[in-house]
């Protein structure tokens, strides 16, 4: 059971450590992997700019997404589709692609408005999630993007909510396993191994904290937040295990046991 719990927590840890910094949206004038020019994006959601702001998304309502693409390069850029996605712990919890081809001429600006029906988002995410609006070419390469934090009014039993609940269960089991081993004096005699025994519980605690802060709409799970929280909780748990008392050794098979109320001795 302990190995299964550790494996589940390790999967979440690998997701956190594999987070890479997102590309910025102000990279106009560059060239993407397919050789197309990059676009600068200005995005509004229901007439509210998404830059440096938290935007609310209610799955029960349609949203109006307006994208203004600026081409600072010397060649026209062809856009095939627009994508809206949300990521947490390096996992994509929702992504919506809308095919709407248009072209942005050189040294020009084009504005397009899309009406998105995101009704099934209720079953995919809840709370604060870092989100991205991207323009894609025919090869699904990114031509330009803009980032924001979405406040999603989804269901607690969504994929993201269920992920957090599963991590909570695994973390509780990890702590119970470690503490029971401590109470029964079954922890390894080596301090480092005792610390490693508590490590999965620490990682799980950090992951649960990150997801809980997101679901409660307190702090979005961005890399600058989630990595220190998860690693900090892991270090604390490791130190707790490292500093636990040395397990009391049991009597050897040939040890002489003395009875307190009598002078008799016998060998076990």
PDB file of C-alpha atoms in Angstrom:
ATOM      1  CA  UNK A   1       0.000   0.000   0.000  1.00  0.00           C
ATOM      2  CA  UNK A   2       2.821   2.394   0.886  1.00  0.00           C
ATOM      3  CA  UNK A   3       4.409   1.965  -2.550  1.00  0.00           C
ATOM      4  CA  UNK A   4       1.095   2.609  -4.306  1.00  0.00           C
ATOM      5  CA  UNK A   5       0.580   5.805  -2.308  1.00  0.00           C
ATOM      6  CA  UNK A   6       4.122   6.953  -3.015  1.00  0.00           C
ATOM      7  CA  UNK A   7       3.669   6.265  -6.731  1.00  0.00           C
ATOM      8  CA  UNK A   8       0.474   8.324  -6.865  1.00  0.00           C
ATOM      9  CA  UNK A   9       2.067  11.249  -5.081  1.00  0.00           C
ATOM     10  CA  UNK A  10       5.179  10.951  -7.267  1.00  0.00           C
ATOM     11  CA  UNK A  11       3.049  11.385 -10.397  1.00  0.00           C
ATOM     12  CA  UNK A  12       1.785  14.698  -9.078  1.00  0.00           C
ATOM     13  CA  UNK A  13       5.333  15.724  -8.161  1.00  0.00           C
ATOM     14  CA  UNK A  14       6.617  14.945 -11.655  1.00  0.00           C
ATOM     15  CA  UNK A  15       3.865  17.154 -13.072  1.00  0.00           C
ATOM     16  CA  UNK A  16       4.962  20.055 -10.866  1.00  0.00           C
ATOM     17  CA  UNK A  17       8.664  19.703 -11.640  1.00  0.00           C
ATOM     18  CA  UNK A  18       8.010  19.489 -15.390  1.00  0.00           C
ATOM     19  CA  UNK A  19       6.391  22.931 -15.457  1.00  0.00           C
ATOM     20  CA  UNK A  20       8.106  25.193 -17.969  1.00  0.00           C
ATOM     21  CA  UNK A  21       7.748  28.983 -18.058  1.00  0.00           C
ATOM     22  CA  UNK A  22       4.967  30.028 -20.459  1.00  0.00           C
ATOM     23  CA  UNK A  23       5.816  31.915 -23.601  1.00  0.00           C
ATOM     24  CA  UNK A  24       5.008  35.594 -23.544  1.00  0.00           C
ATOM     25  CA  UNK A  25       2.472  37.189 -25.825  1.00  0.00           C
ATOM     26  CA  UNK A  26       4.571  40.233 -26.722  1.00  0.00           C
ATOM     27  CA  UNK A  27       6.984  38.428 -29.043  1.00  0.00           C
ATOM     28  CA  UNK A  28       5.886  40.137 -32.224  1.00  0.00           C
ATOM     29  CA  UNK A  29       8.272  40.271 -35.136  1.00  0.00           C
ATOM     30  CA  UNK A  30       9.673  36.819 -34.396  1.00  0.00           C
ATOM     31  CA  UNK A  31       9.221  33.593 -36.298  1.00  0.00           C
ATOM     32  CA  UNK A  32       7.587  30.378 -35.073  1.00  0.00           C
ATOM     33  CA  UNK A  33       8.781  26.829 -35.709  1.00  0.00           C
ATOM     34  CA  UNK A  34       7.005  26.675 -39.066  1.00  0.00           C
ATOM     35  CA  UNK A  35       8.595  29.882 -40.304  1.00  0.00           C
ATOM     36  CA  UNK A  36       5.490  32.034 -39.853  1.00  0.00           C
ATOM     37  CA  UNK A  37       5.619  35.509 -38.323  1.00  0.00           C
ATOM     38  CA  UNK A  38       4.575  35.979 -34.733  1.00  0.00           C
ATOM     39  CA  UNK A  39       1.536  38.041 -33.779  1.00  0.00           C
ATOM     40  CA  UNK A  40       0.965  40.395 -30.864  1.00  0.00           C
ATOM     41  CA  UNK A  41      -2.412  39.748 -29.242  1.00  0.00           C
ATOM     42  CA  UNK A  42      -4.832  41.947 -27.334  1.00  0.00           C
ATOM     43  CA  UNK A  43      -7.741  39.895 -25.983  1.00  0.00           C
ATOM     44  CA  UNK A  44     -10.989  40.869 -24.297  1.00  0.00           C
ATOM     45  CA  UNK A  45     -13.559  38.576 -22.729  1.00  0.00           C
ATOM     46  CA  UNK A  46     -17.060  40.035 -22.681  1.00  0.00           C
ATOM     47  CA  UNK A  47     -15.472  43.451 -23.386  1.00  0.00           C
ATOM     48  CA  UNK A  48     -13.059  43.109 -20.433  1.00  0.00           C
ATOM     49  CA  UNK A  49      -9.293  43.007 -21.172  1.00  0.00           C
ATOM     50  CA  UNK A  50      -7.749  39.813 -19.845  1.00  0.00           C
ATOM     51  CA  UNK A  51      -4.217  41.126 -19.348  1.00  0.00           C
ATOM     52  CA  UNK A  52      -3.093  41.377 -15.696  1.00  0.00           C
ATOM     53  CA  UNK A  53      -6.605  40.519 -14.524  1.00  0.00           C
ATOM     54  CA  UNK A  54      -8.734  37.628 -13.328  1.00  0.00           C
ATOM     55  CA  UNK A  55     -11.657  36.952 -15.647  1.00  0.00           C
ATOM     56  CA  UNK A  56     -14.744  35.025 -14.578  1.00  0.00           C
ATOM     57  CA  UNK A  57     -16.041  32.241 -16.805  1.00  0.00           C
ATOM     58  CA  UNK A  58     -19.532  30.937 -16.098  1.00  0.00           C
ATOM     59  CA  UNK A  59     -20.082  27.677 -18.030  1.00  0.00           C
ATOM     60  CA  UNK A  60     -23.837  28.338 -18.008  1.00  0.00           C
ATOM     61  CA  UNK A  61     -23.363  31.407 -20.227  1.00  0.00           C
ATOM     62  CA  UNK A  62     -21.859  31.971 -23.645  1.00  0.00           C
ATOM     63  CA  UNK A  63     -18.784  34.190 -23.684  1.00  0.00           C
ATOM     64  CA  UNK A  64     -17.740  36.726 -26.301  1.00  0.00           C
ATOM     65  CA  UNK A  65     -14.032  36.515 -27.059  1.00  0.00           C
ATOM     66  CA  UNK A  66     -12.510  39.377 -29.048  1.00  0.00           C
ATOM     67  CA  UNK A  67      -8.979  38.958 -30.392  1.00  0.00           C
ATOM     68  CA  UNK A  68      -6.955  41.783 -31.953  1.00  0.00           C
ATOM     69  CA  UNK A  69      -3.882  40.439 -33.776  1.00  0.00           C
ATOM     70  CA  UNK A  70      -1.072  42.789 -34.801  1.00  0.00           C
ATOM     71  CA  UNK A  71       1.452  41.680 -37.422  1.00  0.00           C
ATOM     72  CA  UNK A  72       4.692  43.656 -37.160  1.00  0.00           C
ATOM     73  CA  UNK A  73       6.482  41.457 -39.684  1.00  0.00           C
ATOM     74  CA  UNK A  74       6.976  41.881 -43.391  1.00  0.00           C
ATOM     75  CA  UNK A  75       4.822  38.935 -44.521  1.00  0.00           C
ATOM     76  CA  UNK A  76       1.166  38.051 -44.106  1.00  0.00           C
ATOM     77  CA  UNK A  77       0.280  35.517 -41.399  1.00  0.00           C
ATOM     78  CA  UNK A  78      -2.520  33.001 -41.881  1.00  0.00           C
ATOM     79  CA  UNK A  79      -4.481  31.986 -38.792  1.00  0.00           C
ATOM     80  CA  UNK A  80      -6.499  28.777 -38.805  1.00  0.00           C
ATOM     81  CA  UNK A  81      -8.011  28.546 -35.314  1.00  0.00           C
ATOM     82  CA  UNK A  82      -8.175  30.027 -31.819  1.00  0.00           C
ATOM     83  CA  UNK A  83      -7.639  27.961 -28.677  1.00  0.00           C
ATOM     84  CA  UNK A  84      -8.644  28.689 -25.078  1.00  0.00           C
ATOM     85  CA  UNK A  85      -6.990  26.410 -22.515  1.00  0.00           C
ATOM     86  CA  UNK A  86      -6.382  26.129 -18.774  1.00  0.00           C
ATOM     87  CA  UNK A  87      -3.399  24.470 -17.104  1.00  0.00           C
ATOM     88  CA  UNK A  88      -2.525  23.570 -13.514  1.00  0.00           C
ATOM     89  CA  UNK A  89       0.397  21.494 -12.227  1.00  0.00           C
ATOM     90  CA  UNK A  90       1.537  21.159 -15.862  1.00  0.00           C
ATOM     91  CA  UNK A  91      -1.717  19.322 -16.692  1.00  0.00           C
ATOM     92  CA  UNK A  92      -4.239  20.711 -19.188  1.00  0.00           C
ATOM     93  CA  UNK A  93      -7.679  20.564 -17.582  1.00  0.00           C
ATOM     94  CA  UNK A  94      -9.623  22.181 -20.423  1.00  0.00           C
ATOM     95  CA  UNK A  95      -9.004  23.230 -24.018  1.00  0.00           C
ATOM     96  CA  UNK A  96     -11.423  24.627 -26.606  1.00  0.00           C
ATOM     97  CA  UNK A  97     -10.478  25.027 -30.276  1.00  0.00           C
ATOM     98  CA  UNK A  98     -12.558  27.099 -32.692  1.00  0.00           C
ATOM     99  CA  UNK A  99     -11.747  26.937 -36.398  1.00  0.00           C
ATOM    100  CA  UNK A 100     -12.086  30.392 -37.975  1.00  0.00           C
ATOM    101  CA  UNK A 101      -9.480  31.002 -40.712  1.00  0.00           C
ATOM    102  CA  UNK A 102      -8.356  34.576 -41.365  1.00  0.00           C
ATOM    103  CA  UNK A 103      -5.241  36.398 -42.531  1.00  0.00           C
ATOM    104  CA  UNK A 104      -3.310  39.220 -40.908  1.00  0.00           C
ATOM    105  CA  UNK A 105      -1.481  41.271 -43.603  1.00  0.00           C
ATOM    106  CA  UNK A 106       2.023  42.582 -43.001  1.00  0.00           C
ATOM    107  CA  UNK A 107       2.214  45.663 -40.764  1.00  0.00           C
ATOM    108  CA  UNK A 108      -1.526  45.437 -40.146  1.00  0.00           C
ATOM    109  CA  UNK A 109      -4.007  44.749 -37.381  1.00  0.00           C
ATOM    110  CA  UNK A 110      -7.067  42.494 -37.565  1.00  0.00           C
ATOM    111  CA  UNK A 111      -9.844  42.064 -34.986  1.00  0.00           C
ATOM    112  CA  UNK A 112     -12.065  39.000 -34.786  1.00  0.00           C
ATOM    113  CA  UNK A 113     -14.880  38.173 -32.341  1.00  0.00           C
ATOM    114  CA  UNK A 114     -15.843  34.629 -31.368  1.00  0.00           C
ATOM    115  CA  UNK A 115     -18.872  33.478 -29.373  1.00  0.00           C
ATOM    116  CA  UNK A 116     -17.913  30.416 -27.340  1.00  0.00           C
ATOM    117  CA  UNK A 117     -20.272  27.917 -25.732  1.00  0.00           C
ATOM    118  CA  UNK A 118     -18.344  26.360 -22.840  1.00  0.00           C
ATOM    119  CA  UNK A 119     -21.224  24.551 -21.118  1.00  0.00           C
ATOM    120  CA  UNK A 120     -19.243  21.349 -20.530  1.00  0.00           C
ATOM    121  CA  UNK A 121     -16.510  23.324 -18.746  1.00  0.00           C
ATOM    122  CA  UNK A 122     -18.532  22.813 -15.551  1.00  0.00           C
ATOM    123  CA  UNK A 123     -17.433  19.179 -15.504  1.00  0.00           C
ATOM    124  CA  UNK A 124     -13.782  19.945 -16.260  1.00  0.00           C
ATOM    125  CA  UNK A 125     -12.547  22.634 -13.875  1.00  0.00           C
ATOM    126  CA  UNK A 126     -13.356  24.862 -10.909  1.00  0.00           C
ATOM    127  CA  UNK A 127     -11.626  27.780  -9.213  1.00  0.00           C
ATOM    128  CA  UNK A 128      -8.643  29.815 -10.364  1.00  0.00           C
ATOM    129  CA  UNK A 129      -6.655  28.390 -13.274  1.00  0.00           C
ATOM    130  CA  UNK A 130      -3.887  29.976 -15.371  1.00  0.00           C
ATOM    131  CA  UNK A 131      -5.394  30.205 -18.862  1.00  0.00           C
ATOM    132  CA  UNK A 132      -4.152  31.037 -22.335  1.00  0.00           C
ATOM    133  CA  UNK A 133      -5.723  32.303 -25.560  1.00  0.00           C
ATOM    134  CA  UNK A 134      -3.717  31.193 -28.608  1.00  0.00           C
ATOM    135  CA  UNK A 135      -3.900  31.711 -32.354  1.00  0.00           C
ATOM    136  CA  UNK A 136      -2.837  28.587 -34.264  1.00  0.00           C
ATOM    137  CA  UNK A 137      -1.712  27.967 -37.828  1.00  0.00           C
ATOM    138  CA  UNK A 138      -2.616  25.019 -40.054  1.00  0.00           C
ATOM    139  CA  UNK A 139       0.108  22.880 -38.436  1.00  0.00           C
ATOM    140  CA  UNK A 140      -1.234  23.659 -34.931  1.00  0.00           C
ATOM    141  CA  UNK A 141       1.759  25.873 -34.227  1.00  0.00           C
ATOM    142  CA  UNK A 142       1.299  28.900 -31.975  1.00  0.00           C
ATOM    143  CA  UNK A 143       1.317  32.237 -33.805  1.00  0.00           C
ATOM    144  CA  UNK A 144       0.608  34.356 -30.746  1.00  0.00           C
ATOM    145  CA  UNK A 145      -0.835  34.029 -27.268  1.00  0.00           C
ATOM    146  CA  UNK A 146      -2.114  35.994 -24.298  1.00  0.00           C
ATOM    147  CA  UNK A 147      -2.236  34.705 -20.726  1.00  0.00           C
ATOM    148  CA  UNK A 148      -4.617  35.384 -17.864  1.00  0.00           C
ATOM    149  CA  UNK A 149      -6.139  33.783 -14.763  1.00  0.00           C
ATOM    150  CA  UNK A 150      -9.653  32.398 -15.204  1.00  0.00           C
ATOM    151  CA  UNK A 151     -12.125  32.154 -12.327  1.00  0.00           C
ATOM    152  CA  UNK A 152     -14.153  29.144 -13.440  1.00  0.00           C
ATOM    153  CA  UNK A 153     -17.551  28.652 -11.824  1.00  0.00           C
ATOM    154  CA  UNK A 154     -17.583  24.906 -12.400  1.00  0.00           C
ATOM    155  CA  UNK A 155     -18.592  21.909 -10.311  1.00  0.00           C
ATOM    156  CA  UNK A 156     -16.672  20.613  -7.303  1.00  0.00           C
ATOM    157  CA  UNK A 157     -16.979  17.163  -8.897  1.00  0.00           C
ATOM    158  CA  UNK A 158     -15.246  18.325 -12.062  1.00  0.00           C
ATOM    159  CA  UNK A 159     -12.047  16.676 -13.292  1.00  0.00           C
ATOM    160  CA  UNK A 160      -9.948  19.252 -11.437  1.00  0.00           C
ATOM    161  CA  UNK A 161     -11.981  18.902  -8.247  1.00  0.00           C
ATOM    162  CA  UNK A 162     -11.801  15.098  -8.414  1.00  0.00           C
ATOM    163  CA  UNK A 163      -8.040  15.331  -8.961  1.00  0.00           C
ATOM    164  CA  UNK A 164      -7.682  17.375  -5.784  1.00  0.00           C
ATOM    165  CA  UNK A 165      -9.893  14.951  -3.850  1.00  0.00           C
ATOM    166  CA  UNK A 166      -7.838  11.970  -5.046  1.00  0.00           C
ATOM    167  CA  UNK A 167      -4.620  13.692  -3.976  1.00  0.00           C
ATOM    168  CA  UNK A 168      -6.184  14.394  -0.560  1.00  0.00           C
ATOM    169  CA  UNK A 169      -7.060  10.716  -0.053  1.00  0.00           C
ATOM    170  CA  UNK A 170      -3.576   9.571  -1.108  1.00  0.00           C
ATOM    171  CA  UNK A 171      -1.954  12.148   1.166  1.00  0.00           C
ATOM    172  CA  UNK A 172      -4.020  11.101   4.198  1.00  0.00           C
ATOM    173  CA  UNK A 173      -3.100   7.466   3.557  1.00  0.00           C
ATOM    174  CA  UNK A 174       0.572   8.412   3.207  1.00  0.00           C
ATOM    175  CA  UNK A 175       0.539  10.212   6.562  1.00  0.00           C
ATOM    176  CA  UNK A 176      -1.328   7.352   8.254  1.00  0.00           C
ATOM    177  CA  UNK A 177       1.169   4.823   6.903  1.00  0.00           C
ATOM    178  CA  UNK A 178       4.154   6.851   8.107  1.00  0.00           C
ATOM    179  CA  UNK A 179       2.684   7.659  11.528  1.00  0.00           C
ATOM    180  CA  UNK A 180       1.562   4.075  12.164  1.00  0.00           C
ATOM    181  CA  UNK A 181       5.062   2.880  11.356  1.00  0.00           C
ATOM    182  CA  UNK A 182       6.379   5.455  13.824  1.00  0.00           C
ATOM    183  CA  UNK A 183       3.945   4.381  16.565  1.00  0.00           C
ATOM    184  CA  UNK A 184       4.802   0.698  16.069  1.00  0.00           C
ATOM    185  CA  UNK A 185       8.560   1.371  16.007  1.00  0.00           C
ATOM    186  CA  UNK A 186       8.823   0.008  12.482  1.00  0.00           C
ATOM    187  CA  UNK A 187      10.634   2.925  10.889  1.00  0.00           C
ATOM    188  CA  UNK A 188      14.151   2.265   9.552  1.00  0.00           C
ATOM    189  CA  UNK A 189      17.021   2.786  11.972  1.00  0.00           C
ATOM    190  CA  UNK A 190      18.779   5.052   9.451  1.00  0.00           C
ATOM    191  CA  UNK A 191      17.680   8.700   9.781  1.00  0.00           C
ATOM    192  CA  UNK A 192      17.825   9.377   6.041  1.00  0.00           C
ATOM    193  CA  UNK A 193      15.588   6.413   5.309  1.00  0.00           C
ATOM    194  CA  UNK A 194      13.152   7.611   7.974  1.00  0.00           C
ATOM    195  CA  UNK A 195      13.072  11.004   6.264  1.00  0.00           C
ATOM    196  CA  UNK A 196      12.393   9.375   2.899  1.00  0.00           C
ATOM    197  CA  UNK A 197       9.523   7.430   4.484  1.00  0.00           C
ATOM    198  CA  UNK A 198       7.786  10.755   5.253  1.00  0.00           C
ATOM    199  CA  UNK A 199       8.670  12.390   1.927  1.00  0.00           C
ATOM    200  CA  UNK A 200       5.617  11.219  -0.137  1.00  0.00           C
ATOM    201  CA  UNK A 201       3.278  12.570   2.544  1.00  0.00           C
ATOM    202  CA  UNK A 202       5.016  15.944   2.308  1.00  0.00           C
ATOM    203  CA  UNK A 203       4.743  16.090  -1.466  1.00  0.00           C
ATOM    204  CA  UNK A 204       1.078  15.161  -1.256  1.00  0.00           C
ATOM    205  CA  UNK A 205       0.457  17.854   1.348  1.00  0.00           C
ATOM    206  CA  UNK A 206       1.982  20.457  -0.960  1.00  0.00           C
ATOM    207  CA  UNK A 207      -0.107  19.329  -3.927  1.00  0.00           C
ATOM    208  CA  UNK A 208      -3.302  19.358  -1.860  1.00  0.00           C
ATOM    209  CA  UNK A 209      -2.470  22.858  -0.614  1.00  0.00           C
ATOM    210  CA  UNK A 210      -1.953  24.146  -4.171  1.00  0.00           C
ATOM    211  CA  UNK A 211      -5.216  22.654  -5.457  1.00  0.00           C
ATOM    212  CA  UNK A 212      -7.162  23.787  -2.375  1.00  0.00           C
ATOM    213  CA  UNK A 213      -5.973  27.395  -2.713  1.00  0.00           C
ATOM    214  CA  UNK A 214      -7.030  27.294  -6.359  1.00  0.00           C
ATOM    215  CA  UNK A 215     -10.478  25.780  -5.736  1.00  0.00           C
ATOM    216  CA  UNK A 216     -11.120  28.252  -2.904  1.00  0.00           C
ATOM    217  CA  UNK A 217     -10.208  31.069  -5.325  1.00  0.00           C
ATOM    218  CA  UNK A 218      -7.388  32.361  -3.149  1.00  0.00           C
ATOM    219  CA  UNK A 219      -4.231  31.774  -5.200  1.00  0.00           C
ATOM    220  CA  UNK A 220      -3.911  30.433  -8.781  1.00  0.00           C
ATOM    221  CA  UNK A 221      -1.619  27.400  -9.249  1.00  0.00           C
ATOM    222  CA  UNK A 222       1.137  29.219 -11.119  1.00  0.00           C
ATOM    223  CA  UNK A 223       4.704  27.817 -11.190  1.00  0.00           C
ATOM    224  CA  UNK A 224       6.006  30.634  -8.976  1.00  0.00           C
ATOM    225  CA  UNK A 225       3.539  29.497  -6.286  1.00  0.00           C
ATOM    226  CA  UNK A 226       3.111  25.756  -6.711  1.00  0.00           C
ATOM    227  CA  UNK A 227       6.783  24.762  -6.892  1.00  0.00           C
ATOM    228  CA  UNK A 228       7.853  26.487  -3.616  1.00  0.00           C
ATOM    229  CA  UNK A 229       4.735  25.219  -1.809  1.00  0.00           C
ATOM    230  CA  UNK A 230       5.204  21.599  -2.891  1.00  0.00           C
ATOM    231  CA  UNK A 231       8.953  21.526  -2.314  1.00  0.00           C
ATOM    232  CA  UNK A 232       8.605  23.364   1.009  1.00  0.00           C
ATOM    233  CA  UNK A 233       6.045  20.857   2.296  1.00  0.00           C
ATOM    234  CA  UNK A 234       8.260  17.996   1.131  1.00  0.00           C
ATOM    235  CA  UNK A 235      11.306  19.394   2.969  1.00  0.00           C
ATOM    236  CA  UNK A 236       9.303  19.851   6.184  1.00  0.00           C
ATOM    237  CA  UNK A 237       7.982  16.282   6.017  1.00  0.00           C
ATOM    238  CA  UNK A 238      11.475  14.939   5.333  1.00  0.00           C
ATOM    239  CA  UNK A 239      12.840  16.798   8.363  1.00  0.00           C
ATOM    240  CA  UNK A 240      10.023  15.439  10.524  1.00  0.00           C
ATOM    241  CA  UNK A 241      10.957  11.918   9.499  1.00  0.00           C
ATOM    242  CA  UNK A 242      14.663  12.609   9.922  1.00  0.00           C
ATOM    243  CA  UNK A 243      14.173  13.926  13.454  1.00  0.00           C
ATOM    244  CA  UNK A 244      11.854  11.153  14.657  1.00  0.00           C
ATOM    245  CA  UNK A 245      13.187   9.111  17.599  1.00  0.00           C
ATOM    246  CA  UNK A 246      15.320   6.085  16.855  1.00  0.00           C
ATOM    247  CA  UNK A 247      13.021   3.030  16.829  1.00  0.00           C
ATOM    248  CA  UNK A 248      13.384   0.919  19.985  1.00  0.00           C
ATOM    249  CA  UNK A 249      14.950  -2.448  19.064  1.00  0.00           C
ATOM    250  CA  UNK A 250      13.009  -5.558  19.997  1.00  0.00           C
ATOM    251  CA  UNK A 251      14.625  -8.319  22.102  1.00  0.00           C
ATOM    252  CA  UNK A 252      16.857 -10.754  20.215  1.00  0.00           C
ATOM    253  CA  UNK A 253      15.926 -14.410  20.029  1.00  0.00           C
ATOM    254  CA  UNK A 254      18.695 -15.412  22.411  1.00  0.00           C
ATOM    255  CA  UNK A 255      18.331 -12.548  24.893  1.00  0.00           C
ATOM    256  CA  UNK A 256      17.870 -13.294  28.595  1.00  0.00           C
ATOM    257  CA  UNK A 257      14.685 -11.780  30.005  1.00  0.00           C
ATOM    258  CA  UNK A 258      14.602 -10.961  33.747  1.00  0.00           C
ATOM    259  CA  UNK A 259      11.254 -10.925  35.540  1.00  0.00           C
ATOM    260  CA  UNK A 260      10.846  -7.885  37.769  1.00  0.00           C
ATOM    261  CA  UNK A 261       9.050  -9.616  40.653  1.00  0.00           C
ATOM    262  CA  UNK A 262      11.194 -12.673  40.826  1.00  0.00           C
ATOM    263  CA  UNK A 263      14.815 -13.757  40.576  1.00  0.00           C
ATOM    264  CA  UNK A 264      14.100 -16.434  37.995  1.00  0.00           C
ATOM    265  CA  UNK A 265      15.591 -16.135  34.546  1.00  0.00           C
ATOM    266  CA  UNK A 266      14.806 -17.968  31.391  1.00  0.00           C
ATOM    267  CA  UNK A 267      15.985 -17.864  27.813  1.00  0.00           C
ATOM    268  CA  UNK A 268      13.495 -17.081  25.100  1.00  0.00           C
TER     269      UNK A 268
END
